[in-house]
Amino acid sequence: MASFGVRGMSQPLGIKICCCRVFTCINFDFVLSRLGLMKLMQLGLAILCEGLLIKYGVPYADSIGPALTSFLVTTGHCFTTTVLLLISYCFSDKSYGLIRQSLFETLFNAMASCMYFSSASYMGFACVVWLHPQFLVRPGFWAYPAMTATYYMGYAAGLLHAIDAFVAFKHFRGHR
C-alpha cells in the first residue's frame, strides 16, 4: 500500500479543529509526502510558465512563433493531467495504489519530461534569435526576460517529471 498513510490505520484523516475533525475525505498525508510535494512543485512550475506565457508571450506571438504554441500546449497538458492525478491521490488511497502501479504514470511523466525539454529548447532558440535583438533596442521590452525565465522553469519542470517518471517506474517494477 501507500507509504504516506493508509485509511483505517492509526493516523486519523483531516484537520483537527477543537474537538472535531474536518475535511476527513482528503488525505493530507499524501500532499505532505515526497510524491505529493513533487506533484505540487510540478503544478507550481506549470502555473508560473503558463502565466508568463500568456502575459508576456501572447502579445509577441508573431515574433515568437510556434515556440509559444508548443510551450502553451505542453504546460496545459501537463498541468491538467497532474491536477487530475493529485486530486485522485488526495481523495482515494485506492487510486494511488492502482494508478501508481500501472504504466500510466511512468509514461505520462516520461512524455511530460520530453515535452518540457523540447518546448523549453525551442523557446530558448526563439528568445535568442527573435526576442533578444528587440530587447537590445526597445526599452521596457519585458517579453525577452519573461520568456527566458519561462524556458528555464520549463527545464526545471522537465527535470521534475523525469525524476517522477523514474520513481514511478521503480514503483511499477515493485521497488519502493
C-alpha atoms as an extended CHARMM CRD file, in Angstrom:
* protein
*
       176  EXT
         1         1  MET       CA              0.0000000000        0.0000000000        0.0000000000  PROA      1               0.0000000000
         2         2  ALA       CA              0.9330000000        3.6340000000        0.0370000000  PROA      2               0.0000000000
         3         3  SER       CA              3.8120000000        4.8040000000        2.1860000000  PROA      3               0.0000000000
         4         4  PHE       CA              2.0800000000        8.0430000000        3.1570000000  PROA      4               0.0000000000
         5         5  GLY       CA             -0.5960000000        6.5090000000        5.3580000000  PROA      5               0.0000000000
         6         6  VAL       CA             -3.4900000000        4.2050000000        4.7510000000  PROA      6               0.0000000000
         7         7  ARG       CA             -7.0680000000        4.9270000000        5.7030000000  PROA      7               0.0000000000
         8         8  GLY       CA             -8.1960000000        2.8960000000        8.6270000000  PROA      8               0.0000000000
         9         9  MET       CA             -4.7430000000        2.8110000000       10.2060000000  PROA      9               0.0000000000
        10        10  SER       CA             -3.7460000000        4.6950000000       13.3580000000  PROA      10              0.0000000000
        11        11  GLN       CA             -3.4280000000        8.0510000000       11.5950000000  PROA      11              0.0000000000
        12        12  PRO       CA             -6.7300000000        9.9760000000       11.6330000000  PROA      12              0.0000000000
        13        13  LEU       CA             -7.5330000000       11.9040000000        8.4660000000  PROA      13              0.0000000000
        14        14  GLY       CA             -8.4560000000       15.5490000000        8.0660000000  PROA      14              0.0000000000
        15        15  ILE       CA             -7.6450000000       18.5640000000       10.1930000000  PROA      15              0.0000000000
        16        16  LYS       CA             -8.3570000000       18.6690000000       13.9240000000  PROA      16              0.0000000000
        17        17  ILE       CA            -10.1840000000       21.8080000000       14.9990000000  PROA      17              0.0000000000
        18        18  CYS       CA            -11.0330000000       21.9890000000       18.7030000000  PROA      18              0.0000000000
        19        19  CYS       CA            -12.7850000000       18.7010000000       19.4510000000  PROA      19              0.0000000000
        20        20  CYS       CA            -13.6590000000       17.5210000000       15.9300000000  PROA      20              0.0000000000
        21        21  ARG       CA            -12.0600000000       16.7510000000       12.5630000000  PROA      21              0.0000000000
        22        22  VAL       CA            -12.8950000000       18.4570000000        9.2630000000  PROA      22              0.0000000000
        23        23  PHE       CA            -12.0030000000       17.5810000000        5.6720000000  PROA      23              0.0000000000
        24        24  THR       CA            -11.7200000000       13.9060000000        6.5650000000  PROA      24              0.0000000000
        25        25  CYS       CA            -12.2010000000       12.9110000000        2.9220000000  PROA      25              0.0000000000
        26        26  ILE       CA             -8.8470000000       14.4810000000        1.9670000000  PROA      26              0.0000000000
        27        27  ASN       CA             -5.6400000000       12.5610000000        2.5840000000  PROA      27              0.0000000000
        28        28  PHE       CA             -3.3050000000       15.3490000000        3.7040000000  PROA      28              0.0000000000
        29        29  ASP       CA             -0.5730000000       12.7980000000        4.3950000000  PROA      29              0.0000000000
        30        30  PHE       CA             -0.2420000000       12.3100000000        0.6420000000  PROA      30              0.0000000000
        31        31  VAL       CA              0.0690000000       16.0420000000       -0.0320000000  PROA      31              0.0000000000
        32        32  LEU       CA              2.8750000000       16.2880000000        2.5310000000  PROA      32              0.0000000000
        33        33  SER       CA              4.7020000000       13.2010000000        1.2220000000  PROA      33              0.0000000000
        34        34  ARG       CA              7.6520000000       13.4470000000       -1.1900000000  PROA      34              0.0000000000
        35        35  LEU       CA              5.4590000000       12.4640000000       -4.1180000000  PROA      35              0.0000000000
        36        36  GLY       CA              2.7540000000       14.9460000000       -3.1210000000  PROA      36              0.0000000000
        37        37  LEU       CA              5.2670000000       17.7710000000       -2.7940000000  PROA      37              0.0000000000
        38        38  MET       CA              6.7770000000       16.8360000000       -6.1620000000  PROA      38              0.0000000000
        39        39  LYS       CA              3.3070000000       16.9920000000       -7.7450000000  PROA      39              0.0000000000
        40        40  LEU       CA              2.7170000000       20.4010000000       -6.1270000000  PROA      40              0.0000000000
        41        41  MET       CA              6.0510000000       21.6790000000       -7.4750000000  PROA      41              0.0000000000
        42        42  GLN       CA              5.1240000000       20.4080000000      -10.9550000000  PROA      42              0.0000000000
        43        43  LEU       CA              1.8300000000       22.2860000000      -10.6900000000  PROA      43              0.0000000000
        44        44  GLY       CA              3.5410000000       25.4240000000       -9.4320000000  PROA      44              0.0000000000
        45        45  LEU       CA              6.0120000000       25.4700000000      -12.3100000000  PROA      45              0.0000000000
        46        46  ALA       CA              3.2420000000       24.8320000000      -14.8510000000  PROA      46              0.0000000000
        47        47  ILE       CA              1.1740000000       27.7080000000      -13.4200000000  PROA      47              0.0000000000
        48        48  LEU       CA              4.1520000000       30.0880000000      -13.4510000000  PROA      48              0.0000000000
        49        49  CYS       CA              5.0980000000       29.1260000000      -17.0030000000  PROA      49              0.0000000000
        50        50  GLU       CA              1.5260000000       29.4360000000      -18.2430000000  PROA      50              0.0000000000
        51        51  GLY       CA              1.0990000000       32.8250000000      -16.5780000000  PROA      51              0.0000000000
        52        52  LEU       CA              4.3030000000       34.2320000000      -18.0700000000  PROA      52              0.0000000000
        53        53  LEU       CA              3.4910000000       32.8140000000      -21.4990000000  PROA      53              0.0000000000
        54        54  ILE       CA              0.0370000000       34.3920000000      -21.5240000000  PROA      54              0.0000000000
        55        55  LYS       CA              1.0250000000       37.7630000000      -20.0290000000  PROA      55              0.0000000000
        56        56  TYR       CA              4.3030000000       38.3610000000      -21.8700000000  PROA      56              0.0000000000
        57        57  GLY       CA              4.3870000000       35.8720000000      -24.7320000000  PROA      57              0.0000000000
        58        58  VAL       CA              0.9560000000       36.1360000000      -26.3560000000  PROA      58              0.0000000000
        59        59  PRO       CA              1.3310000000       39.8520000000      -27.2380000000  PROA      59              0.0000000000
        60        60  TYR       CA              4.5080000000       38.9390000000      -29.1660000000  PROA      60              0.0000000000
        61        61  ALA       CA              3.2280000000       35.6840000000      -30.6560000000  PROA      61              0.0000000000
        62        62  ASP       CA              4.1120000000       36.9190000000      -34.1470000000  PROA      62              0.0000000000
        63        63  SER       CA              7.7740000000       37.3010000000      -33.0740000000  PROA      63              0.0000000000
        64        64  ILE       CA              7.9960000000       34.1050000000      -31.0170000000  PROA      64              0.0000000000
        65        65  GLY       CA              6.1070000000       31.9280000000      -33.4770000000  PROA      65              0.0000000000
        66        66  PRO       CA              5.3030000000       28.2540000000      -32.8980000000  PROA      66              0.0000000000
        67        67  ALA       CA              7.6070000000       28.0970000000      -29.8610000000  PROA      67              0.0000000000
        68        68  LEU       CA              4.8810000000       29.8760000000      -27.9000000000  PROA      68              0.0000000000
        69        69  THR       CA              2.1750000000       27.4600000000      -29.0390000000  PROA      69              0.0000000000
        70        70  SER       CA              4.3830000000       24.4770000000      -28.2700000000  PROA      70              0.0000000000
        71        71  PHE       CA              5.0720000000       25.6720000000      -24.7470000000  PROA      71              0.0000000000
        72        72  LEU       CA              1.4180000000       26.5970000000      -24.0990000000  PROA      72              0.0000000000
        73        73  VAL       CA              0.2770000000       23.1310000000      -25.1960000000  PROA      73              0.0000000000
        74        74  THR       CA              2.9280000000       21.4660000000      -23.0300000000  PROA      74              0.0000000000
        75        75  THR       CA              2.0590000000       23.3990000000      -19.8720000000  PROA      75              0.0000000000
        76        76  GLY       CA             -1.6830000000       22.9790000000      -20.4260000000  PROA      76              0.0000000000
        77        77  HSD       CA             -1.4320000000       19.2270000000      -20.9500000000  PROA      77              0.0000000000
        78        78  CYS       CA              0.9180000000       18.6170000000      -18.0500000000  PROA      78              0.0000000000
        79        79  PHE       CA             -0.9910000000       20.8940000000      -15.6690000000  PROA      79              0.0000000000
        80        80  THR       CA             -4.3300000000       19.2270000000      -16.3840000000  PROA      80              0.0000000000
        81        81  THR       CA             -3.0600000000       15.6660000000      -16.0290000000  PROA      81              0.0000000000
        82        82  THR       CA             -1.0780000000       16.4520000000      -12.8730000000  PROA      82              0.0000000000
        83        83  VAL       CA             -4.1130000000       18.1310000000      -11.2800000000  PROA      83              0.0000000000
        84        84  LEU       CA             -6.2330000000       15.0700000000      -12.0360000000  PROA      84              0.0000000000
        85        85  LEU       CA             -3.6140000000       12.7460000000      -10.5570000000  PROA      85              0.0000000000
        86        86  LEU       CA             -3.2000000000       14.9160000000       -7.4630000000  PROA      86              0.0000000000
        87        87  ILE       CA             -6.9560000000       15.0720000000       -6.8560000000  PROA      87              0.0000000000
        88        88  SER       CA             -7.2800000000       11.3200000000       -7.3610000000  PROA      88              0.0000000000
        89        89  TYR       CA             -4.4440000000       10.5910000000       -4.9510000000  PROA      89              0.0000000000
        90        90  CYS       CA             -5.7320000000       13.0300000000       -2.3140000000  PROA      90              0.0000000000
        91        91  PHE       CA             -9.2370000000       11.5790000000       -2.2510000000  PROA      91              0.0000000000
        92        92  SER       CA             -8.5130000000        7.8940000000       -2.7710000000  PROA      92              0.0000000000
        93        93  ASP       CA             -5.7680000000        5.6160000000       -1.4890000000  PROA      93              0.0000000000
        94        94  LYS       CA             -7.1160000000        3.0060000000       -3.8800000000  PROA      94              0.0000000000
        95        95  SER       CA             -6.4570000000        5.3450000000       -6.8300000000  PROA      95              0.0000000000
        96        96  TYR       CA             -2.8860000000        5.8390000000       -5.6730000000  PROA      96              0.0000000000
        97        97  GLY       CA             -2.3400000000        2.1000000000       -5.4590000000  PROA      97              0.0000000000
        98        98  LEU       CA             -3.9230000000        1.3420000000       -8.8250000000  PROA      98              0.0000000000
        99        99  ILE       CA             -2.6140000000        4.2470000000      -10.9090000000  PROA      99              0.0000000000
       100       100  ARG       CA              0.8830000000        4.3860000000       -9.4510000000  PROA      100             0.0000000000
       101       101  GLN       CA              1.4920000000        0.6740000000      -10.0010000000  PROA      101             0.0000000000
       102       102  SER       CA              0.2620000000        0.9070000000      -13.5920000000  PROA      102             0.0000000000
       103       103  LEU       CA              2.3870000000        2.0430000000      -16.5020000000  PROA      103             0.0000000000
       104       104  PHE       CA              0.3080000000        5.2200000000      -16.9750000000  PROA      104             0.0000000000
       105       105  GLU       CA              2.1840000000        7.4250000000      -14.5280000000  PROA      105             0.0000000000
       106       106  THR       CA              5.5790000000        6.3220000000      -15.8410000000  PROA      106             0.0000000000
       107       107  LEU       CA              4.5990000000        7.0260000000      -19.4380000000  PROA      107             0.0000000000
       108       108  PHE       CA              2.8930000000       10.3250000000      -18.6240000000  PROA      108             0.0000000000
       109       109  ASN       CA              5.8850000000       11.6700000000      -16.6970000000  PROA      109             0.0000000000
       110       110  ALA       CA              8.3680000000       10.4890000000      -19.3200000000  PROA      110             0.0000000000
       111       111  MET       CA              6.2950000000       12.1370000000      -22.0610000000  PROA      111             0.0000000000
       112       112  ALA       CA              5.8560000000       15.3080000000      -19.9860000000  PROA      112             0.0000000000
       113       113  SER       CA              9.6050000000       15.4690000000      -19.4140000000  PROA      113             0.0000000000
       114       114  CYS       CA             10.3300000000       15.1340000000      -23.1410000000  PROA      114             0.0000000000
       115       115  MET       CA              7.6810000000       17.7240000000      -23.9880000000  PROA      115             0.0000000000
       116       116  TYR       CA              9.0370000000       20.2300000000      -21.4500000000  PROA      116             0.0000000000
       117       117  PHE       CA             12.6360000000       19.7370000000      -22.5890000000  PROA      117             0.0000000000
       118       118  SER       CA             11.7600000000       20.1060000000      -26.2740000000  PROA      118             0.0000000000
       119       119  SER       CA              9.4400000000       23.0960000000      -25.8620000000  PROA      119             0.0000000000
       120       120  ALA       CA             11.9000000000       24.8190000000      -23.4930000000  PROA      120             0.0000000000
       121       121  SER       CA             14.6900000000       24.3060000000      -26.0230000000  PROA      121             0.0000000000
       122       122  TYR       CA             12.5220000000       25.7060000000      -28.8070000000  PROA      122             0.0000000000
       123       123  MET       CA             11.5650000000       28.6970000000      -26.6330000000  PROA      123             0.0000000000
       124       124  GLY       CA             15.2420000000       29.2530000000      -25.8010000000  PROA      124             0.0000000000
       125       125  PHE       CA             16.0310000000       29.3280000000      -29.5140000000  PROA      125             0.0000000000
       126       126  ALA       CA             13.1690000000       31.7760000000      -30.1450000000  PROA      126             0.0000000000
       127       127  CYS       CA             14.3650000000       34.0040000000      -27.3020000000  PROA      127             0.0000000000
       128       128  VAL       CA             17.9240000000       34.1920000000      -28.5770000000  PROA      128             0.0000000000
       129       129  VAL       CA             17.0650000000       34.6210000000      -32.2590000000  PROA      129             0.0000000000
       130       130  TRP       CA             13.9310000000       36.8010000000      -32.2090000000  PROA      130             0.0000000000
       131       131  LEU       CA             13.4290000000       38.3740000000      -28.7920000000  PROA      131             0.0000000000
       132       132  HSD       CA             16.9730000000       39.2540000000      -27.7000000000  PROA      132             0.0000000000
       133       133  PRO       CA             17.5940000000       41.6870000000      -30.6230000000  PROA      133             0.0000000000
       134       134  GLN       CA             14.3410000000       43.5010000000      -29.7500000000  PROA      134             0.0000000000
       135       135  PHE       CA             15.3520000000       43.6020000000      -26.0790000000  PROA      135             0.0000000000
       136       136  LEU       CA             18.6080000000       45.3640000000      -27.0080000000  PROA      136             0.0000000000
       137       137  VAL       CA             16.9090000000       48.1750000000      -28.9350000000  PROA      137             0.0000000000
       138       138  ARG       CA             13.4980000000       48.6070000000      -27.2480000000  PROA      138             0.0000000000
       139       139  PRO       CA             13.4300000000       49.9890000000      -23.7000000000  PROA      139             0.0000000000
       140       140  GLY       CA             10.8670000000       48.2490000000      -21.4930000000  PROA      140             0.0000000000
       141       141  PHE       CA             10.6880000000       45.1520000000      -23.6820000000  PROA      141             0.0000000000
       142       142  TRP       CA              9.8460000000       42.5880000000      -20.9880000000  PROA      142             0.0000000000
       143       143  ALA       CA              8.9980000000       39.6710000000      -23.2460000000  PROA      143             0.0000000000
       144       144  TYR       CA             12.6500000000       38.5870000000      -23.5050000000  PROA      144             0.0000000000
       145       145  PRO       CA             13.3870000000       38.2670000000      -19.7480000000  PROA      145             0.0000000000
       146       146  ALA       CA              9.9620000000       36.7270000000      -19.1080000000  PROA      146             0.0000000000
       147       147  MET       CA             10.3270000000       34.1150000000      -21.8590000000  PROA      147             0.0000000000
       148       148  THR       CA             13.8850000000       33.4050000000      -20.7190000000  PROA      148             0.0000000000
       149       149  ALA       CA             12.6120000000       32.7310000000      -17.1940000000  PROA      149             0.0000000000
       150       150  THR       CA              9.8650000000       30.5910000000      -18.6970000000  PROA      150             0.0000000000
       151       151  TYR       CA             12.1800000000       28.2990000000      -20.5970000000  PROA      151             0.0000000000
       152       152  TYR       CA             14.4560000000       27.9250000000      -17.5470000000  PROA      152             0.0000000000
       153       153  MET       CA             11.4050000000       26.9100000000      -15.4960000000  PROA      153             0.0000000000
       154       154  GLY       CA             10.4530000000       24.5630000000      -18.3400000000  PROA      154             0.0000000000
       155       155  TYR       CA             13.7830000000       22.7790000000      -17.9450000000  PROA      155             0.0000000000
       156       156  ALA       CA             13.1580000000       22.5330000000      -14.1780000000  PROA      156             0.0000000000
       157       157  ALA       CA              9.6710000000       21.1040000000      -14.7930000000  PROA      157             0.0000000000
       158       158  GLY       CA             11.1250000000       18.6310000000      -17.2880000000  PROA      158             0.0000000000
       159       159  LEU       CA             13.6560000000       17.5190000000      -14.6860000000  PROA      159             0.0000000000
       160       160  LEU       CA             10.9300000000       17.0850000000      -12.0410000000  PROA      160             0.0000000000
       161       161  HSD       CA              8.8340000000       14.9890000000      -14.4210000000  PROA      161             0.0000000000
       162       162  ALA       CA             11.9070000000       12.8920000000      -15.3160000000  PROA      162             0.0000000000
       163       163  ILE       CA             12.5550000000       12.1880000000      -11.6310000000  PROA      163             0.0000000000
       164       164  ASP       CA              8.8780000000       11.3580000000      -11.1340000000  PROA      164             0.0000000000
       165       165  ALA       CA              8.9770000000        9.0150000000      -14.1440000000  PROA      165             0.0000000000
       166       166  PHE       CA             11.9730000000        7.2110000000      -12.6520000000  PROA      166             0.0000000000
       167       167  VAL       CA             10.3000000000        6.8640000000       -9.2500000000  PROA      167             0.0000000000
       168       168  ALA       CA              7.0480000000        5.7200000000      -10.8950000000  PROA      168             0.0000000000
       169       169  PHE       CA              8.9630000000        3.1570000000      -12.9500000000  PROA      169             0.0000000000
       170       170  LYS       CA             10.6190000000        1.8090000000       -9.7910000000  PROA      170             0.0000000000
       171       171  HSD       CA              7.1760000000        1.5720000000       -8.1790000000  PROA      171             0.0000000000
       172       172  PHE       CA              5.8190000000       -0.1310000000      -11.3010000000  PROA      172             0.0000000000
       173       173  ARG       CA              8.6250000000       -2.7050000000      -11.1460000000  PROA      173             0.0000000000
       174       174  GLY       CA              7.9070000000       -3.3740000000       -7.4790000000  PROA      174             0.0000000000
       175       175  HSD       CA             10.8290000000       -1.4700000000       -5.9150000000  PROA      175             0.0000000000
       176       176  ARG       CA              9.7280000000        1.1340000000       -3.4410000000  PROA      176             0.0000000000
